[in-house]
Amino acid sequence: MTVEELIIEGKKYVHSTHAKMILADILGVGTLELLTILDQKVDDNCVLLYQQKIQKLMENKPIQYVIGNVNFYGYSFLVDENVLIPRFETEELVENTLSYIEKLFDHRDLKVIDLGCGSGCIGITLKKKIPSLNVTLLDISPLALEVAKKNANNLGVSVSFIEGDMLENIHEKFDVIISNPPYLCDLEKIDPLVSQNEPPLALYGGEDGLDYYRKIFLKALSCVSASFLIALEIGEDQREAIVTLAKTTLPTATIEAKKDLQGRDRMIFIFQK
Ligand code: GLN
């Protein structure tokens, strides 16, 4: 079958954008480039793979898991059912963190830990952007760590990995602690596409969604250097509660909340120069 025939076939079952995204990924081209090779013949293996992926999408799997990778900050990250699909807001967390690092520290060989790294998108992107950083990726899920390791390999960065529950077993100090922890309330109603597919471990943070922030702050003081930055993604209604937690545990630090591009409170930066 040709590219054009496959797109027409796929469109019968799923949105045409998704059909094109799947085919483009299989053929290793961009979606726009696909339109320049409409007459090209596609080999049988690729046709079969395409049909299987269209089928998966029809079974309500997120497009990112179906394709198997996602673009985050310009880099391609592998994703599967063991990791949260990286979100746009998290790119904003990374972007802001890069500017805080610029402002706060006078050297760049900082020790950074990404707590609950999932796919590794945060820590690996920081390392790509500032190669002199010394980055550790931590997750409680060994399966998530496998994905993060593949991503680090594919993107050619050297980082360390720890299997653990936030800072629980960490006995060293870091200059930067960054995390996008699970922060949904256990009973929160969310899009079934998310609740039925993404790992609950990566989504829910206890009754009020704050369990992982409590865990972080419990050990934060003993895990940060004299000058430090703690960068956290938060749920849009959690700013006040997390600022209070931060003030209680790190009373001398400066705390700044930031909104995302949609104007929602989504990030908190706690630092000491
Ligand atoms: N750090 C990963 C991300 O931001 C995973 C976060 C999580 O699993 N809650 O995508």
mmCIF file with all atom_site columns, N, CA and C and ligand atoms in Angstrom, residues 84-87 90 114-122 139 180-182 202-203 233, ligand 1:
data_model
loop_
_atom_site.group_PDB
_atom_site.id
_atom_site.type_symbol
_atom_site.label_atom_id
_atom_site.label_alt_id
_atom_site.label_comp_id
_atom_site.label_asym_id
_atom_site.label_entity_id
_atom_site.label_seq_id
_atom_site.pdbx_PDB_ins_code
_atom_site.Cartn_x
_atom_site.Cartn_y
_atom_site.Cartn_z
_atom_site.occupancy
_atom_site.B_iso_or_equiv
_atom_site.pdbx_formal_charge
_atom_site.auth_seq_id
_atom_site.auth_comp_id
_atom_site.auth_asym_id
_atom_site.auth_atom_id
_atom_site.pdbx_PDB_model_num
ATOM   1  N N  . LEU A 1 84  ? 4.730  8.444  33.422 1.00 0.00 ? 84  LEU A N  1
ATOM   2  C CA . LEU A 1 84  ? 3.817  9.535  33.096 1.00 0.00 ? 84  LEU A CA 1
ATOM   3  C C  . LEU A 1 84  ? 4.205  10.126 31.736 1.00 0.00 ? 84  LEU A C  1
ATOM   4  N N  . ILE A 1 85  ? 3.212  10.512 30.965 1.00 0.00 ? 85  ILE A N  1
ATOM   5  C CA . ILE A 1 85  ? 3.504  11.202 29.703 1.00 0.00 ? 85  ILE A CA 1
ATOM   6  C C  . ILE A 1 85  ? 3.924  12.641 30.049 1.00 0.00 ? 85  ILE A C  1
ATOM   7  N N  . PRO A 1 86  ? 5.116  13.052 29.682 1.00 0.00 ? 86  PRO A N  1
ATOM   8  C CA . PRO A 1 86  ? 5.541  14.419 30.010 1.00 0.00 ? 86  PRO A CA 1
ATOM   9  C C  . PRO A 1 86  ? 4.561  15.461 29.465 1.00 0.00 ? 86  PRO A C  1
ATOM   10 N N  . ARG A 1 87  ? 4.291  16.483 30.290 1.00 0.00 ? 87  ARG A N  1
ATOM   11 C CA . ARG A 1 87  ? 3.322  17.525 29.930 1.00 0.00 ? 87  ARG A CA 1
ATOM   12 C C  . ARG A 1 87  ? 4.029  18.834 29.591 1.00 0.00 ? 87  ARG A C  1
ATOM   13 N N  . THR A 1 90  ? 5.444  20.991 32.367 1.00 0.00 ? 90  THR A N  1
ATOM   14 C CA . THR A 1 90  ? 6.729  20.568 32.927 1.00 0.00 ? 90  THR A CA 1
ATOM   15 C C  . THR A 1 90  ? 7.896  21.173 32.146 1.00 0.00 ? 90  THR A C  1
ATOM   16 N N  . ASP A 1 114 ? 16.559 14.761 40.443 1.00 0.00 ? 114 ASP A N  1
ATOM   17 C CA . ASP A 1 114 ? 15.185 14.821 39.919 1.00 0.00 ? 114 ASP A CA 1
ATOM   18 C C  . ASP A 1 114 ? 14.404 13.712 40.630 1.00 0.00 ? 114 ASP A C  1
ATOM   19 N N  . LEU A 1 115 ? 13.510 14.135 41.535 1.00 0.00 ? 115 LEU A N  1
ATOM   20 C CA . LEU A 1 115 ? 12.776 13.160 42.352 1.00 0.00 ? 115 LEU A CA 1
ATOM   21 C C  . LEU A 1 115 ? 11.508 12.701 41.635 1.00 0.00 ? 115 LEU A C  1
ATOM   22 N N  . GLY A 1 116 ? 11.336 11.401 41.485 1.00 0.00 ? 116 GLY A N  1
ATOM   23 C CA . GLY A 1 116 ? 10.185 10.867 40.756 1.00 0.00 ? 116 GLY A CA 1
ATOM   24 C C  . GLY A 1 116 ? 10.380 11.160 39.281 1.00 0.00 ? 116 GLY A C  1
ATOM   25 N N  . CYS A 1 117 ? 11.506 10.681 38.759 1.00 0.00 ? 117 CYS A N  1
ATOM   26 C CA . CYS A 1 117 ? 11.934 11.128 37.418 1.00 0.00 ? 117 CYS A CA 1
ATOM   27 C C  . CYS A 1 117 ? 11.061 10.598 36.287 1.00 0.00 ? 117 CYS A C  1
ATOM   28 N N  . GLY A 1 118 ? 10.330 9.491  36.508 1.00 0.00 ? 118 GLY A N  1
ATOM   29 C CA . GLY A 1 118 ? 9.524  8.921  35.420 1.00 0.00 ? 118 GLY A CA 1
ATOM   30 C C  . GLY A 1 118 ? 10.381 8.675  34.193 1.00 0.00 ? 118 GLY A C  1
ATOM   31 N N  . SER A 1 119 ? 9.992  9.250  33.076 1.00 0.00 ? 119 SER A N  1
ATOM   32 C CA . SER A 1 119 ? 10.733 9.077  31.816 1.00 0.00 ? 119 SER A CA 1
ATOM   33 C C  . SER A 1 119 ? 12.120 9.703  31.881 1.00 0.00 ? 119 SER A C  1
ATOM   34 N N  . GLY A 1 120 ? 12.334 10.548 32.875 1.00 0.00 ? 120 GLY A N  1
ATOM   35 C CA . GLY A 1 120 ? 13.627 11.227 33.003 1.00 0.00 ? 120 GLY A CA 1
ATOM   36 C C  . GLY A 1 120 ? 13.648 12.572 32.295 1.00 0.00 ? 120 GLY A C  1
ATOM   37 N N  . CYS A 1 121 ? 12.465 12.996 31.818 1.00 0.00 ? 121 CYS A N  1
ATOM   38 C CA . CYS A 1 121 ? 12.432 14.192 30.965 1.00 0.00 ? 121 CYS A CA 1
ATOM   39 C C  . CYS A 1 121 ? 13.022 15.431 31.638 1.00 0.00 ? 121 CYS A C  1
ATOM   40 N N  . ILE A 1 122 ? 12.798 15.598 32.945 1.00 0.00 ? 122 ILE A N  1
ATOM   41 C CA . ILE A 1 122 ? 13.277 16.827 33.593 1.00 0.00 ? 122 ILE A CA 1
ATOM   42 C C  . ILE A 1 122 ? 14.803 16.793 33.736 1.00 0.00 ? 122 ILE A C  1
ATOM   43 N N  . ASP A 1 139 ? 13.629 7.361  41.107 1.00 0.00 ? 139 ASP A N  1
ATOM   44 C CA . ASP A 1 139 ? 12.221 6.970  41.027 1.00 0.00 ? 139 ASP A CA 1
ATOM   45 C C  . ASP A 1 139 ? 12.020 5.729  41.888 1.00 0.00 ? 139 ASP A C  1
ATOM   46 N N  . ASN A 1 180 ? 8.534  16.869 39.778 1.00 0.00 ? 180 ASN A N  1
ATOM   47 C CA . ASN A 1 180 ? 7.137  16.987 39.393 1.00 0.00 ? 180 ASN A CA 1
ATOM   48 C C  . ASN A 1 180 ? 6.471  15.757 40.002 1.00 0.00 ? 180 ASN A C  1
ATOM   49 N N  . PRO A 1 181 ? 6.198  15.820 41.320 1.00 0.00 ? 181 PRO A N  1
ATOM   50 C CA . PRO A 1 181 ? 5.722  14.598 41.985 1.00 0.00 ? 181 PRO A CA 1
ATOM   51 C C  . PRO A 1 181 ? 4.262  14.325 41.648 1.00 0.00 ? 181 PRO A C  1
ATOM   52 N N  . PRO A 1 182 ? 3.785  13.123 41.979 1.00 0.00 ? 182 PRO A N  1
ATOM   53 C CA . PRO A 1 182 ? 2.349  12.863 41.787 1.00 0.00 ? 182 PRO A CA 1
ATOM   54 C C  . PRO A 1 182 ? 1.586  13.793 42.732 1.00 0.00 ? 182 PRO A C  1
ATOM   55 N N  . ALA A 1 202 ? 2.261  7.449  39.470 1.00 0.00 ? 202 ALA A N  1
ATOM   56 C CA . ALA A 1 202 ? 2.815  8.716  38.973 1.00 0.00 ? 202 ALA A CA 1
ATOM   57 C C  . ALA A 1 202 ? 1.795  9.854  39.068 1.00 0.00 ? 202 ALA A C  1
ATOM   58 N N  . LEU A 1 203 ? 0.540  9.510  39.426 1.00 0.00 ? 203 LEU A N  1
ATOM   59 C CA . LEU A 1 203 ? -0.523 10.511 39.383 1.00 0.00 ? 203 LEU A CA 1
ATOM   60 C C  . LEU A 1 203 ? -0.968 10.993 40.765 1.00 0.00 ? 203 LEU A C  1
ATOM   61 N N  . GLU A 1 233 ? 6.931  21.320 40.614 1.00 0.00 ? 233 GLU A N  1
ATOM   62 C CA . GLU A 1 233 ? 5.664  21.520 39.903 1.00 0.00 ? 233 GLU A CA 1
ATOM   63 C C  . GLU A 1 233 ? 4.563  21.225 40.920 1.00 0.00 ? 233 GLU A C  1
HETATM 64 N N1 . GLN B 2 .   ? 9.222  13.673 36.218 1.00 0.00 ? 1   GLN B N1 1
HETATM 65 C C1 . GLN B 2 .   ? 8.368  13.034 35.271 1.00 0.00 ? 1   GLN B C1 1
HETATM 66 C C2 . GLN B 2 .   ? 7.608  14.088 34.475 1.00 0.00 ? 1   GLN B C2 1
HETATM 67 O O1 . GLN B 2 .   ? 7.598  15.221 34.819 1.00 0.00 ? 1   GLN B O1 1
HETATM 68 C C3 . GLN B 2 .   ? 7.413  12.081 35.957 1.00 0.00 ? 1   GLN B C3 1
HETATM 69 C C4 . GLN B 2 .   ? 6.540  12.756 36.955 1.00 0.00 ? 1   GLN B C4 1
HETATM 70 C C5 . GLN B 2 .   ? 5.604  11.810 37.672 1.00 0.00 ? 1   GLN B C5 1
HETATM 71 O O2 . GLN B 2 .   ? 5.647  10.602 37.429 1.00 0.00 ? 1   GLN B O2 1
HETATM 72 N N2 . GLN B 2 .   ? 4.758  12.349 38.504 1.00 0.00 ? 1   GLN B N2 1
HETATM 73 O O3 . GLN B 2 .   ? 7.020  13.813 33.477 1.00 0.00 ? 1   GLN B O3 1
#
